[in-house]
Coordinates of C-alpha atoms and ligand atoms in Angstrom, one line a residue:
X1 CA 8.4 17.2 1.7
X2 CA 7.0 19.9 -0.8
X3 CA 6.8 18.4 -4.2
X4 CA 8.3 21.5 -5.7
X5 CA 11.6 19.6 -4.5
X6 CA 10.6 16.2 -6.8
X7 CA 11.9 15.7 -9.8
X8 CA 8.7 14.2 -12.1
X9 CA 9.5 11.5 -14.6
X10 CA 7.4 11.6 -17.5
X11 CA 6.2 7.7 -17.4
X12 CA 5.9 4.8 -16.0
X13 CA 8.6 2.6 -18.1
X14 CA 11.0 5.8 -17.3
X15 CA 10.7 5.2 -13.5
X16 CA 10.9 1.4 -13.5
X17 CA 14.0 1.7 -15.5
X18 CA 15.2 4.5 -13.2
X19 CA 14.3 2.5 -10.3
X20 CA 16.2 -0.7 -11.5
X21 CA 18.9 1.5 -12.8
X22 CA 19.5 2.9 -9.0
X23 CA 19.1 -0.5 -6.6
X24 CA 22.9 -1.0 -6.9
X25 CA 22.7 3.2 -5.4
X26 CA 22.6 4.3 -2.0
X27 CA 18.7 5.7 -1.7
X28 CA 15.1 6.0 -2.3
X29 CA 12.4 7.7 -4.3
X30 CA 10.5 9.4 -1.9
X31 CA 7.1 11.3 -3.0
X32 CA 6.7 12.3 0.5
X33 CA 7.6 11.7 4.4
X34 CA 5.1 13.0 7.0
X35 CA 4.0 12.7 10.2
X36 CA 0.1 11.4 11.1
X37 CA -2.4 9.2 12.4
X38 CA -2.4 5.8 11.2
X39 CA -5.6 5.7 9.0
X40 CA -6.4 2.4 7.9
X41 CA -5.8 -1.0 9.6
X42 CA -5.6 -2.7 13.7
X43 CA -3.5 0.2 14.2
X44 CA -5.7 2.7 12.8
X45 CA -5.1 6.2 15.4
X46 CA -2.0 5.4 16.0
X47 CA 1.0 8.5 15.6
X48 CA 3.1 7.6 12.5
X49 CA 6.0 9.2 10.4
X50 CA 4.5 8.0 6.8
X51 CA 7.6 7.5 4.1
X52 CA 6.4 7.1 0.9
X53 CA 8.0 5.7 -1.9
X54 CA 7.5 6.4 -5.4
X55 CA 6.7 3.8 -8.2
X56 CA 4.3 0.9 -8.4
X57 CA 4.5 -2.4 -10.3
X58 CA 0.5 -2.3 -10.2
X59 CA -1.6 0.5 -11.1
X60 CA -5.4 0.0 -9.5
X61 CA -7.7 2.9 -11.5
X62 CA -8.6 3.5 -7.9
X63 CA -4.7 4.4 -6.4
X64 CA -5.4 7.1 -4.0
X65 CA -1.6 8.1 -4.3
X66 CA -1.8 8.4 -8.4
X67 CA 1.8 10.3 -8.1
X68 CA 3.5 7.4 -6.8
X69 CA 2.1 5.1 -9.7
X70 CA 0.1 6.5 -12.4
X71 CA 2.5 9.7 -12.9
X72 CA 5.5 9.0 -10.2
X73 CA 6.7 11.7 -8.9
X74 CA 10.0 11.9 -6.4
X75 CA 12.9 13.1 -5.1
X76 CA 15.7 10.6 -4.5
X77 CA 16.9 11.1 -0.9
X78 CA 19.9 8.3 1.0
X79 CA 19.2 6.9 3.9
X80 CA 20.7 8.6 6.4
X81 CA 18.3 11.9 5.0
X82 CA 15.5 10.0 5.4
X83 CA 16.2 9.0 8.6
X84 CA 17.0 12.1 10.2
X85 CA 13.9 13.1 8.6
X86 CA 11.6 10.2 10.7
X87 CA 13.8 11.4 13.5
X88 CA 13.2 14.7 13.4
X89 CA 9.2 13.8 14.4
X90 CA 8.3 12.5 17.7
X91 CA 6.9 8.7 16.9
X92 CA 7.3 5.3 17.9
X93 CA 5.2 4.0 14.6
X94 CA 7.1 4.3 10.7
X95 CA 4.7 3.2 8.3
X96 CA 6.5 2.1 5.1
X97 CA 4.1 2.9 2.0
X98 CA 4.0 4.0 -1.9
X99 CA 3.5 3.3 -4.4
X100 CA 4.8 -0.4 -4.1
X101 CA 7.7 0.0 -1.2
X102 CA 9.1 -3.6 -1.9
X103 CA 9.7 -2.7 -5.4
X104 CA 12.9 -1.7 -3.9
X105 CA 15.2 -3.1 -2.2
X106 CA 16.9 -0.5 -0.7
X107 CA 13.2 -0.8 1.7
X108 CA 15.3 -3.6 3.7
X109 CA 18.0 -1.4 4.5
X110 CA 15.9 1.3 6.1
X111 CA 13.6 -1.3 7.7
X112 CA 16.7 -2.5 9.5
X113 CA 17.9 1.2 10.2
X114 CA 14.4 1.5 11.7
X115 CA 14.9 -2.0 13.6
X116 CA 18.1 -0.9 15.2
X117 CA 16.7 2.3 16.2
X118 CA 13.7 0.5 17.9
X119 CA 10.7 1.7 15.9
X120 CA 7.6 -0.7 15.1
X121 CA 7.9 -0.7 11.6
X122 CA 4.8 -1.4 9.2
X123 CA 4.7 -1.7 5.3
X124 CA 2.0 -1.1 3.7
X125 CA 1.8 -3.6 0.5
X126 CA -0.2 -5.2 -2.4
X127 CA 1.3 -8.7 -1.4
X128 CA 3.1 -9.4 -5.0
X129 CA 6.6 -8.9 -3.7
X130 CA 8.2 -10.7 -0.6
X131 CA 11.6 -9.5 0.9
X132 CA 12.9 -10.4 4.3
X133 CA 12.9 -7.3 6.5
X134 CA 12.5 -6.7 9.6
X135 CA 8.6 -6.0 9.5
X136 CA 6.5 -5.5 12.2
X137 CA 3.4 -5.8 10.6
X138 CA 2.9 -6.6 7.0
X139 CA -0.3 -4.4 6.3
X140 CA -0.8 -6.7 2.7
X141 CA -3.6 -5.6 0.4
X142 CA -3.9 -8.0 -2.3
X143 CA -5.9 -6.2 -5.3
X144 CA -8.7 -7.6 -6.5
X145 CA -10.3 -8.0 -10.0
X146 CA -12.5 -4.5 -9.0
X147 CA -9.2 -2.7 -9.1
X148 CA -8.0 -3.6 -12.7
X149 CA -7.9 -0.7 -14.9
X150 CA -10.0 -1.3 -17.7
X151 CA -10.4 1.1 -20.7
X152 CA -13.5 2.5 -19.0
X153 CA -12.1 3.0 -15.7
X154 CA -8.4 4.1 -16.5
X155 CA -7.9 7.1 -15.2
X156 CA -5.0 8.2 -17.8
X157 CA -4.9 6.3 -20.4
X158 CA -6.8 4.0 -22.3
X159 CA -6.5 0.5 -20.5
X160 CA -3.0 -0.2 -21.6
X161 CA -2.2 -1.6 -18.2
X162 CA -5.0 -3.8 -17.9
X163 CA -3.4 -7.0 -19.3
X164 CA -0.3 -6.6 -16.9
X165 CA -1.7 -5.6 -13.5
X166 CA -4.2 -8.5 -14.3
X167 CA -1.8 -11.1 -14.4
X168 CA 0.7 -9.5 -11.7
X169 CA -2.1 -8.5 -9.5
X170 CA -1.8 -11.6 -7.2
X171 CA 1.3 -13.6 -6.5
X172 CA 0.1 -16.7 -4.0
X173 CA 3.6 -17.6 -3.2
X174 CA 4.7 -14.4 -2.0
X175 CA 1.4 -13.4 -0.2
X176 CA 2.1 -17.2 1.5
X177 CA 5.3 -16.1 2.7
X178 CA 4.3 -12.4 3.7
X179 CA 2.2 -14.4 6.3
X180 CA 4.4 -17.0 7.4
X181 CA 7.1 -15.3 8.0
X182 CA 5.2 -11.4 9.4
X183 CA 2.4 -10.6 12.0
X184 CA -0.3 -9.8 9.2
X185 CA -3.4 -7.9 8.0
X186 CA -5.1 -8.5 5.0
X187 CA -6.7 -5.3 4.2
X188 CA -8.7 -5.9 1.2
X189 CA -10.3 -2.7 -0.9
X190 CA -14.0 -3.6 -1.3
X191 CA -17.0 -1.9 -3.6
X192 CA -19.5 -4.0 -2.8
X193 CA -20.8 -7.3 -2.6
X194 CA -19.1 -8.3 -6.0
X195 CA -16.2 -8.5 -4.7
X196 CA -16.7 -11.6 -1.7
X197 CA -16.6 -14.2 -4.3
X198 CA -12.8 -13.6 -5.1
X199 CA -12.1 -12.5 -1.3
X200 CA -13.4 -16.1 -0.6
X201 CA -11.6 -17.7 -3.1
X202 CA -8.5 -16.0 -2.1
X203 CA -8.7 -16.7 1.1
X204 CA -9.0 -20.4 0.8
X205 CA -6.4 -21.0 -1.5
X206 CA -3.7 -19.0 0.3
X207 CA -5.0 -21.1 3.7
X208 CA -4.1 -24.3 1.7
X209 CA -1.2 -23.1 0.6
X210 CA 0.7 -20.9 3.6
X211 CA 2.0 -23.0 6.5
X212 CA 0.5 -20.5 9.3
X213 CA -2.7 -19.9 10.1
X214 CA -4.9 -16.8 8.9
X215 CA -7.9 -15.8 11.2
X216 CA -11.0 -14.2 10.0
X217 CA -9.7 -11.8 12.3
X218 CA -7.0 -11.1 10.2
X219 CA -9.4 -9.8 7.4
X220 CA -10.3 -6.4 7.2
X221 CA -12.4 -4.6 4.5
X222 CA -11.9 -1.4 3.9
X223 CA -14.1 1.0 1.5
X224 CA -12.9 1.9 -1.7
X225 CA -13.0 6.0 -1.4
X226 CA -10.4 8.7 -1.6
X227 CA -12.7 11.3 -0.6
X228 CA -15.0 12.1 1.4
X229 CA -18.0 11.9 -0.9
X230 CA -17.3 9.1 -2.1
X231 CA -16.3 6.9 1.3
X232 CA -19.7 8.1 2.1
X233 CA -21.1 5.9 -0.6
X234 CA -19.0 2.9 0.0
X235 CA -18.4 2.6 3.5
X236 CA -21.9 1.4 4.8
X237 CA -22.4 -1.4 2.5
X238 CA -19.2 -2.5 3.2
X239 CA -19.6 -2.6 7.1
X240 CA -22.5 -4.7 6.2
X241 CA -20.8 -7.2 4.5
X242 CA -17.6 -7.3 7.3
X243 CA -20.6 -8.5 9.8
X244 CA -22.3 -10.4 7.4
X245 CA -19.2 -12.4 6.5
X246 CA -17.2 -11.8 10.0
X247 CA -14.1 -10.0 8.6
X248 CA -13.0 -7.2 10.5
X249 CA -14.3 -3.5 9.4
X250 CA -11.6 -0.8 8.6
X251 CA -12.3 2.8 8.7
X252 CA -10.0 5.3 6.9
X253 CA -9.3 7.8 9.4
X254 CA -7.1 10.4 7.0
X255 CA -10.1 10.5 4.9
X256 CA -12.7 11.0 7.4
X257 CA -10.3 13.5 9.0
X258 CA -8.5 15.4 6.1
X259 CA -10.0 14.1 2.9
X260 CA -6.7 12.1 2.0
X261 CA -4.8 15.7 1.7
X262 CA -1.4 15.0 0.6
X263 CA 0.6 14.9 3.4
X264 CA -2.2 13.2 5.7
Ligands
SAM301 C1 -1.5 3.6 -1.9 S1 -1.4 1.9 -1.3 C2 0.4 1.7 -1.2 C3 0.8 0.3 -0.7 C4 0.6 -0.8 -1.7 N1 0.9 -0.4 -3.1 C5 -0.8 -1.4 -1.6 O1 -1.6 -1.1 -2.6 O2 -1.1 -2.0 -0.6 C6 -1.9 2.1 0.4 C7 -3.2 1.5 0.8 O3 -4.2 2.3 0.2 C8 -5.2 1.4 -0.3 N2 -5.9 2.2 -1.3 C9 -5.4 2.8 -2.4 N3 -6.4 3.5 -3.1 C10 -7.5 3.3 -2.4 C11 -8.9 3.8 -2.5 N4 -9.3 4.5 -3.5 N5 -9.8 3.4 -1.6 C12 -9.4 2.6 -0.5 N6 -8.2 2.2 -0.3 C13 -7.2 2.5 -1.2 C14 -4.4 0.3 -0.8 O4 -5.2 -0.9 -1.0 C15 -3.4 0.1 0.3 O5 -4.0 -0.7 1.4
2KA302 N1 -3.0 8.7 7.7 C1 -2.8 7.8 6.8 N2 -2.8 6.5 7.1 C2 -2.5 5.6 6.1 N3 -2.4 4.2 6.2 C3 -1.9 3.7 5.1 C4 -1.7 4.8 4.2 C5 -1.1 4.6 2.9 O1 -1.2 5.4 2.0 O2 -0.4 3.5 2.7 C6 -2.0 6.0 4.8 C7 -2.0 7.4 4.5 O3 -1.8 7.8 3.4 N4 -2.4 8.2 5.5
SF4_303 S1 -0.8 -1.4 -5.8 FE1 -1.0 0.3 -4.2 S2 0.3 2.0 -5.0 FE2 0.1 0.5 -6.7 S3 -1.6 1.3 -7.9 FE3 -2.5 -0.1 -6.5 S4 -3.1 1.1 -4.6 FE4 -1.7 2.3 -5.9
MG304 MG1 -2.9 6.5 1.6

């Protein structure tokens, strides 16, 4: 979808309110709905229609999709648009992404649209929301520490969303039900070597607390990098440190391949 057919909202608070103001409405923000190969994850090469909805309730200084979160930028579209829109491309896959998709709860009702119409359906999700849906996979990225924009790293402001994406940045009980009740990845975003400690940590409390059992399989690290240049700096260490630890290693394939161009 070009974005010259979005309408831009000027801030974050506008588009949360805007977003609560429409759940009792027919619809969702889309920032963009496109067709590609699946990028990141145990699916990664895998033909996709990508719908991507707008607004976040997290906002890592990283966010490779800074027009879904930092400055939201949408068109509202009803369901029955978007799904002639999926339809109109030749997949099997819909990945479900944002921005935070389960922010809204219109999501379910195109997840079971999807359903009835027989496509594998994965949403892509930082873990702090859980809604019953019929998910496929629940690709779940919980955010670590490394992703908390701090004054330093903010890349629009000057930290004012440090203290709340710190404190909302992991939600145990919903990550414990995103994996008891979904086939799951944990895709975590990782720097460097800093950030095992708290992948550890995480890991061993939510394995206490979910009743169903997570894998080391079911661990991937991926390298933080929205470019090119920059995955080149990330992405060895952090192959290291997948064998090193035994975590699975996750390329991203849209990067590699297009550079993360919108629409890839
Ligand atoms: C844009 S997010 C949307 C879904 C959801 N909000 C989330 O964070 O999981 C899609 C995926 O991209 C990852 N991601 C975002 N920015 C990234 C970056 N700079 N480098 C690596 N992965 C990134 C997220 O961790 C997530 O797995
Ligand atoms: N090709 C491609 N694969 C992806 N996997 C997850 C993505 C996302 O932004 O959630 C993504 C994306 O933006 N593009
Ligand atoms: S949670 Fe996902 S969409 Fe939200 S700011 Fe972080 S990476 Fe971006
Ligand atoms: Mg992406």
């Amino acid at each position: 979808m070009p974005v010259s057919d979005s309408v831009n909202l000027e801030n974050a608070a506008e588009i949360e309110g805007k977003a609560e103001d429409e759940e009792s409405t027919e619809g969702l923000p889309i920032n963009e709905l496109f067709s590609s190969l699946q990028g990141e994850g145990t699916l990664a090469g895998v033909p996709s229609v990508f719908v991507r909805t707008s607004g976040c309730n997290l906002r890592c200084w990283f966010c490779d999709s800074y027009h879904t979160s930092w400055e939201p930028t949408h068109a509202w579209l009803g369901l029955e648009e978007i799904l002639a829109k999926i339809e109109s491309f030749d997949a099997d896959h819909v990945v479900l992404t944002g921005g935070e998709p389960l922010i809204h709860e219109e999501s379910v009702a195109l997840l079971e649209e999807l359903d009835e119409r027989g496509y594998h359906t994965t949403v892509e999700t930082n873990g702090t929301i859980y809604r019953d849906a019929p998910i496929d996979l629940a690709s779940v990225s919980p955010k670590l520490e490394s992703s908390t924009p701090t004054p330093e790293r903010d890349p629009s402001g000057e930290g004012e969303w440090e203290a709340r994406h710190e404190s909302d940045r992991i939600d145990m009980d919903s990550l414990a039900r995103l994996v008891e009740d979904y086939d799951f990845q944990l895709k975590f975003v990782v720097t460097d070597a800093e950030d095992m400690p708290e992948i550890l940590d995480l890991l061993a409390e939510l394995r206490t607390v979910a009743d169903a059992p997570i894998s080391d399989d079911d661990v991937l690290l991926m390298p933080e990098g929205a470019t090119r240049e920059r995955l080149a700096e990330t992405r060895t260490a952090v192959a290291d440190l997948a064998m090193e630890y035994g975590f699975r290693y996750t390329p991203r394939l849209h990067v590699d391949l297009w550079n993360d161009a919108p629409e890839t």
